[in-house]
Tab-separated table of C-alpha atoms in Angstrom:
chain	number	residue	atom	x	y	z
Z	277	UNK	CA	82.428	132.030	96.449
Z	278	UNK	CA	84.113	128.956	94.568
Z	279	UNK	CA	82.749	125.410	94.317
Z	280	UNK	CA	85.168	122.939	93.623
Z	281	UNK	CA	82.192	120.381	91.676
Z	282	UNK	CA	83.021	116.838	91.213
Z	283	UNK	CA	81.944	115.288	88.003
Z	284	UNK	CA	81.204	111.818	86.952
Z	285	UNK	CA	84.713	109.750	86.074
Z	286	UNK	CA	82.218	107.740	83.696
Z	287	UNK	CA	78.635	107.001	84.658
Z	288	UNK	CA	76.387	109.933	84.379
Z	289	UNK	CA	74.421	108.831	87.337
Z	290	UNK	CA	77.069	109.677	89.399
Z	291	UNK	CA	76.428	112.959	88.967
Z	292	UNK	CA	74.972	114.637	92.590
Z	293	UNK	CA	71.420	116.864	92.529
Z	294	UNK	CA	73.941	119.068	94.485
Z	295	UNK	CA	76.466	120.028	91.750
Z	296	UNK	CA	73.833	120.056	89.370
Z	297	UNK	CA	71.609	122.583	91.375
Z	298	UNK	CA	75.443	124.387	91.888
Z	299	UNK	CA	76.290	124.564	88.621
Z	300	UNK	CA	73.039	126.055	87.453
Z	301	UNK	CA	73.056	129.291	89.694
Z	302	UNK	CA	76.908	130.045	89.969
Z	303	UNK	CA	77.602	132.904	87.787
Z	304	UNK	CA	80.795	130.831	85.503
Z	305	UNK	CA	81.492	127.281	85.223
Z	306	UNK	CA	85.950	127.374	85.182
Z	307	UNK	CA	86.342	123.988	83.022
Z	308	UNK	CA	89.210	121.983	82.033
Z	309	UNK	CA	87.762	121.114	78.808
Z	310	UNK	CA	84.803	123.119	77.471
Z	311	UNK	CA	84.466	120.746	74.776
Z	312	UNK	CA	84.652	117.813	76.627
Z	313	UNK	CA	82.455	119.677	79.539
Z	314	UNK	CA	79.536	121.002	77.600
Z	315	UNK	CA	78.248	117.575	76.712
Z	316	UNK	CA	78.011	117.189	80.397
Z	317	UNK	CA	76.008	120.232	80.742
Z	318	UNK	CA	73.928	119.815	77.712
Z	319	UNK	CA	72.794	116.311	79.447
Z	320	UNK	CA	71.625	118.095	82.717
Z	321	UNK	CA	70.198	121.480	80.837
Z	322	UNK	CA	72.845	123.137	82.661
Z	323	UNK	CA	72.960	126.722	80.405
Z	324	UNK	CA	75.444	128.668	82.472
Z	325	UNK	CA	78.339	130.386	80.975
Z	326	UNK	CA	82.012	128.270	81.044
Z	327	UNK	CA	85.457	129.796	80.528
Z	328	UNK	CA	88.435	127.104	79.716
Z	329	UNK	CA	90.847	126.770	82.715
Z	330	UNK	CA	93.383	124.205	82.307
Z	331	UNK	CA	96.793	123.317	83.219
Z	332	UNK	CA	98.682	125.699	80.911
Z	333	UNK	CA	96.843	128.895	81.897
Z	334	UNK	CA	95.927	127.562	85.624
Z	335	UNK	CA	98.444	130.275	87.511
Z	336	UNK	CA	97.055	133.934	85.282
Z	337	UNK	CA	93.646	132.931	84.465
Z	338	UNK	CA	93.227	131.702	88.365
Z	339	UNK	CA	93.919	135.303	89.058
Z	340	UNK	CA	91.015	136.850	86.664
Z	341	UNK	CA	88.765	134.191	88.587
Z	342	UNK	CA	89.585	135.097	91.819
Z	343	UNK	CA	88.769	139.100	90.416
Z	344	UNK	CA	85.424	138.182	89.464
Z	345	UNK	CA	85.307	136.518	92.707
Z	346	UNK	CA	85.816	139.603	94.550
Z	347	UNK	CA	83.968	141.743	92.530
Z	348	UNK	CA	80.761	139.170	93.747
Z	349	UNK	CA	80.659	136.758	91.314
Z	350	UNK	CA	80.335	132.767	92.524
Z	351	UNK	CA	82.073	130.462	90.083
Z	352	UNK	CA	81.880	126.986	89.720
Z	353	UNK	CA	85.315	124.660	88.762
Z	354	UNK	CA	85.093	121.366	87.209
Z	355	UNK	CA	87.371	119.230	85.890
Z	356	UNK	CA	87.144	116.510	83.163
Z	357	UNK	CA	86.577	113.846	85.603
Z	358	UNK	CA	85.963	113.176	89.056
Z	359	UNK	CA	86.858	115.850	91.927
Z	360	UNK	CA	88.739	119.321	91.085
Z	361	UNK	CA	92.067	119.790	92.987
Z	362	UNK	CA	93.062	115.861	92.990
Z	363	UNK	CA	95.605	115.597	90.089
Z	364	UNK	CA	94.279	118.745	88.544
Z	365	UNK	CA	94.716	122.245	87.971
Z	366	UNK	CA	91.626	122.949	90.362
Z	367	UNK	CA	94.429	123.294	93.309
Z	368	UNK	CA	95.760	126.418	92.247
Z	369	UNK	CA	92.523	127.889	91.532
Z	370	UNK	CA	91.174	126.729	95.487
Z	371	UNK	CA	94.672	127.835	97.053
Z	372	UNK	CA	94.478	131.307	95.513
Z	373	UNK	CA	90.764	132.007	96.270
Z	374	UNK	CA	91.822	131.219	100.091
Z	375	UNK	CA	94.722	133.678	99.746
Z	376	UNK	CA	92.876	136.535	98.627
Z	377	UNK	CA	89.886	135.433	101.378
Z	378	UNK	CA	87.372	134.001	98.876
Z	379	UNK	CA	85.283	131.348	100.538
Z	380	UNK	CA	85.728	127.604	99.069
Z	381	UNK	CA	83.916	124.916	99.006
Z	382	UNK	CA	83.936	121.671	98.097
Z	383	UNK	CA	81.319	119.757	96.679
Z	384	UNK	CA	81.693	116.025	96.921
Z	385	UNK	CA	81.365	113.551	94.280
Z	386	UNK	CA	83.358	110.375	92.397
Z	387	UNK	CA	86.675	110.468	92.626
Z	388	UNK	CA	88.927	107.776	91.020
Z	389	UNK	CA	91.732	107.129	93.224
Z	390	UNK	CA	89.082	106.652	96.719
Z	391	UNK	CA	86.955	104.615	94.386
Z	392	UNK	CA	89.681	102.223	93.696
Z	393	UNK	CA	91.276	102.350	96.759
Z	394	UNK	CA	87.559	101.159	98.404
Z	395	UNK	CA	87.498	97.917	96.056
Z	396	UNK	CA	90.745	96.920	95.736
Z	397	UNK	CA	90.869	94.583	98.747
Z	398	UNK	CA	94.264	96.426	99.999
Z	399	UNK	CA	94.070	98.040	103.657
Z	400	UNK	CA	92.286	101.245	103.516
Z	401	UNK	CA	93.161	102.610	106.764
Z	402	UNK	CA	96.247	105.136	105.980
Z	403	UNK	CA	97.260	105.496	101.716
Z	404	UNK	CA	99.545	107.568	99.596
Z	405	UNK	CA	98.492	109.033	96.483
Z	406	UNK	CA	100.632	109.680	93.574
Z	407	UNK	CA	98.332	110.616	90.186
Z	408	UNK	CA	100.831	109.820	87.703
Z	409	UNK	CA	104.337	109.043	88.467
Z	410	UNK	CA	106.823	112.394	86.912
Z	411	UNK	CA	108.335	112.170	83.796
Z	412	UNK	CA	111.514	113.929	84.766
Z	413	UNK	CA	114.191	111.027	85.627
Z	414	UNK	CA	115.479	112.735	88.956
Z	415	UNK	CA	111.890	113.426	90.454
Z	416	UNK	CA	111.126	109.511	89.313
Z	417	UNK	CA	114.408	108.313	91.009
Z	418	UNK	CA	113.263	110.201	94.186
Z	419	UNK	CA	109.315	108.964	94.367
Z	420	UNK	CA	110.455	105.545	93.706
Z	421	UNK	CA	113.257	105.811	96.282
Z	422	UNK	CA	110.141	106.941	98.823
Z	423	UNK	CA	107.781	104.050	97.866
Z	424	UNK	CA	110.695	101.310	98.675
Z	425	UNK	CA	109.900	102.089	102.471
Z	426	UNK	CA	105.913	103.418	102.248
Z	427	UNK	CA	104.432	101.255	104.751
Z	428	UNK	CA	100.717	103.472	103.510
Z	429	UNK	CA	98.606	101.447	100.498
Z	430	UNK	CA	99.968	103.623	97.524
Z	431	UNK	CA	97.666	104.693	94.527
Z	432	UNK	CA	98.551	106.148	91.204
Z	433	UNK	CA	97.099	106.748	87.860
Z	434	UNK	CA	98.459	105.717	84.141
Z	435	UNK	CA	98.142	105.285	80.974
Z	436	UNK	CA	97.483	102.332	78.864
Z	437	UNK	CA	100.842	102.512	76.656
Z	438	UNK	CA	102.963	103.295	79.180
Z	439	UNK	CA	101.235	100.667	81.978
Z	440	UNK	CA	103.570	97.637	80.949
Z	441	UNK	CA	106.569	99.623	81.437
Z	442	UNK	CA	105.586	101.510	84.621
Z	443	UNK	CA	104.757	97.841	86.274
Z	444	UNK	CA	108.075	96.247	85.393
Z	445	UNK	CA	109.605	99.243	86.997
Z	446	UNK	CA	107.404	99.120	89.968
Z	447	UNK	CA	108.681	95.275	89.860
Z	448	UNK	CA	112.377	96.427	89.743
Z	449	UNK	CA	112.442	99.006	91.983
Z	450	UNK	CA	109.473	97.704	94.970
Z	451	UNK	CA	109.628	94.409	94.810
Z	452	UNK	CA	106.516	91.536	93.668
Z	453	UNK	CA	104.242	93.237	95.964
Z	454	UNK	CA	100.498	92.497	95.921
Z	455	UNK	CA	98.612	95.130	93.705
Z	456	UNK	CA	94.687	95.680	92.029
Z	457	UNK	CA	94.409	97.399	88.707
Z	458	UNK	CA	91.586	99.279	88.211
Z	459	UNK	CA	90.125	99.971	84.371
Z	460	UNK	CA	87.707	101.998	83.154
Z	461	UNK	CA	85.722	102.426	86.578
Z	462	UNK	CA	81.941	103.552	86.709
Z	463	UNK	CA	81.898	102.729	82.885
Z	464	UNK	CA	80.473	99.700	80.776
Z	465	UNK	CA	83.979	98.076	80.549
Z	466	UNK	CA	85.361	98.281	84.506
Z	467	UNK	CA	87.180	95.447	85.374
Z	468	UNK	CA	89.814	94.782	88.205
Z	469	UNK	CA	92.537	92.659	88.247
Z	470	UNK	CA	94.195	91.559	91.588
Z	471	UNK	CA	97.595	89.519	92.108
Z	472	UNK	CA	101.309	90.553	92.521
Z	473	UNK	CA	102.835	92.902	90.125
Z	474	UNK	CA	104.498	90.190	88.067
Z	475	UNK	CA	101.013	88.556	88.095
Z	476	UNK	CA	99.862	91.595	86.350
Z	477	UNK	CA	103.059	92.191	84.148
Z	478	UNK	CA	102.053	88.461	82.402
Z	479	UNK	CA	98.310	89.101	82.298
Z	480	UNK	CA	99.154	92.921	80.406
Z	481	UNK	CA	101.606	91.258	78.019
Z	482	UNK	CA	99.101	88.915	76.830
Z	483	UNK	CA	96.019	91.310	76.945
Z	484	UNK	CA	97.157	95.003	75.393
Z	485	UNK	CA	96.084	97.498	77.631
Z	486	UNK	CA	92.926	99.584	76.798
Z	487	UNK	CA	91.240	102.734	78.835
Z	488	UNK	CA	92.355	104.629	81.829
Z	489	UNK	CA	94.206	102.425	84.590
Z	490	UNK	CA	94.219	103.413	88.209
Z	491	UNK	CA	97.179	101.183	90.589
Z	492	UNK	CA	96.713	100.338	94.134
Z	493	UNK	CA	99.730	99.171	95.776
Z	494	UNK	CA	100.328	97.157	98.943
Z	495	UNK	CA	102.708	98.924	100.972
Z	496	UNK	CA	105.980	97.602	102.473
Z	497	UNK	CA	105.431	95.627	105.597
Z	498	UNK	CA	107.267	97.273	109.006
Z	499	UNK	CA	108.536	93.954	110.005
Z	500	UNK	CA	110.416	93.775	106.488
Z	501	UNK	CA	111.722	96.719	106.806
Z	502	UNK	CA	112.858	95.992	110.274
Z	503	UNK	CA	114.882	93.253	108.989
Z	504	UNK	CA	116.568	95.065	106.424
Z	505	UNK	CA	117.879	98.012	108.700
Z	506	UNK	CA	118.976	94.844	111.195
Z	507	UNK	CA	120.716	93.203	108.080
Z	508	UNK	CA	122.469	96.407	107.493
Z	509	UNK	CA	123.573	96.418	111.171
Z	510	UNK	CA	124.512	93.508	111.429
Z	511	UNK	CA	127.069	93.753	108.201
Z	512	UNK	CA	129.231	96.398	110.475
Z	513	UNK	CA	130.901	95.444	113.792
Z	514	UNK	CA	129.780	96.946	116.796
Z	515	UNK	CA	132.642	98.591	117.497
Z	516	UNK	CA	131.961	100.765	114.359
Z	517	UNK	CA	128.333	100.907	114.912
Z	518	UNK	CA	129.466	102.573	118.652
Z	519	UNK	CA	131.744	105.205	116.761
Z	520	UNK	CA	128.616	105.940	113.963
Z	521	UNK	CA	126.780	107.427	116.733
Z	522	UNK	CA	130.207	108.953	118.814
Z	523	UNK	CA	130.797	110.649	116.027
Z	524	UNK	CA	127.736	112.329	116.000
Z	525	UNK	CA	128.148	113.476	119.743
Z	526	UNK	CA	126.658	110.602	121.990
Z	527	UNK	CA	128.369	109.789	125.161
Z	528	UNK	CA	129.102	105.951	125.841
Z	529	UNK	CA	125.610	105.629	126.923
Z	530	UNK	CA	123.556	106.866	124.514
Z	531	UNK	CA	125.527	105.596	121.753
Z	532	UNK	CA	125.228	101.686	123.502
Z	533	UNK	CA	121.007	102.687	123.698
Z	534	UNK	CA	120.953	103.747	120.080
Z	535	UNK	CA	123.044	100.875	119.189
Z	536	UNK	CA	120.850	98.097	120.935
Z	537	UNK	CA	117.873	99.503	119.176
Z	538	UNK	CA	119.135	99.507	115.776
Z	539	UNK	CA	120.238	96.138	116.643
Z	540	UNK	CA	117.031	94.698	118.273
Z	541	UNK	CA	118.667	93.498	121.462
Z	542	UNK	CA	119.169	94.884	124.643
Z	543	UNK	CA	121.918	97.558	125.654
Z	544	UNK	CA	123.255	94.762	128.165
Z	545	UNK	CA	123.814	92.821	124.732
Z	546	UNK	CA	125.693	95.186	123.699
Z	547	UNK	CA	127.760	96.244	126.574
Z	548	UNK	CA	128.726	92.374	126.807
Z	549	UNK	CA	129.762	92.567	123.381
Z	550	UNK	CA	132.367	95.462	124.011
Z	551	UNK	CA	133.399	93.833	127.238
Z	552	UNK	CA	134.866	90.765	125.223
């Protein structure tokens, strides 16, 4: 069996009796970090053996796991902090253990991005997660180009020296929408800073950036982007917004229907329109 453990993103006492209880009888503890992990075990007098499983190795040494998995062996993965699969190599791991019919579970713990989401004050309800945004300039054009019109609270993860920069894009590119910036959470130092992105653009300038930074953003509101696809309409005649649609196929009808709703008025509107 695999247990996908969460860990504590900071405060020890976040640790569950659970994963401790878990971590003690599984057979191998899969960690991210082995250095960074066995100061977690020392602390709970967890003695069980760990094997490094990381990002770089994730795809063949997920395959020896899932052999020692069907051979009967129950292995435990952690990550450095917070839940395994969420931003972490811990996904591959879980989807090939399904594949080859290995039960998973997980077992629940802190997890940064829900923990900041829950006290930033933004609507909770429906939210997009992002971990960090990609480094490759295509894949950064494209995610960006999605969060112009994400209506869901969006969350993402980054770095002190690159937080400045990342919110002044944000700025360019989605607009002075409302935002909380998380720091350090569940440790000494956790703070939260609430505002609009150019709030937090001055406050970062003035105060370097120190420890690990989680953003929540507000998403777009529908009514705004309403307006904007009405503003595009409304910049082409309706004679040419008729032949968009006649183009693609649609009879006089459907074309006037599909017109009026872009629009926001009523095919009657529209059929007026033409008449004159």
């Amino acid at each position: 069996m695999l247990y996908l453990c969460a860990t504590p993103i900071g405060n020890l006492e976040d640790m569950t009796f659970r994963v401790v209880r878990i971590l003690k009888e599984v057979d191998l503890i899969a960690a991210e970090d082995t250095r960074n992990s066995i100061k977690l075990l020392n602390h709970f007098d967890i003695h069980t053996p760990m094997t490094s499983y990381h990002e770089y190795n994730k795809v063949d040494k997920a395959k020896e796991l899932v052999q020692m998995m069907l051979e009967g062996k129950s292995i435990a993965c952690i990550t450095d902090a917070g839940t395994p699969g969420i931003s972490d190599p811990g996904e591959e791991l879980a989807r090939q253990a399904r594949e080859a019919g290995i039960q998973v579970t997980s077992v629940p713990g802190a997890c940064a991005c829900i923990t900041a989401l829950t006290m930033s004050g933004l609507p909770t309800r429906r939210f997009a997660f992002e971990a960090f945004l990609p480094t490759d300039k295509n894949e950064l054009k494209n995610v960006l180009e999605e969060l112009k019109t994400e209506t869901r609270t969006t969350i993402m993860y980054e770095a002190p020296h690159r937080l400045v920069k990342t919110l002044e894009m944000l700025l360019e590119e989605l607009g002075d929408r409302k935002i909380t910036i998380c720091k350090e959470l569940t440790k000494k130092y956790e703070n939260s800073f609430s505002g609009t992105i150019s709030d937090m653009i001055s406050h970062f300038r003035a105060n370097e950036p120190k420890g690990e930074f989680v953003l929540v953003i507000d998403g777009v509101k529908q009514e705004e982007l309403d307006a904007e696809k009405q503003a595009k309409w409304q910049e082409m005649s309706i004679e040419e917004h008729m032949q968009l649609y006649m183009d693609k196929g649609m009879d006089n009808k459907e074309a006037m229907k599909a017109v009026a709703k872009d629009r926001g008025v009523s095919k009657r509107d529209i059929y007026q329109a033409l008449l004159k």
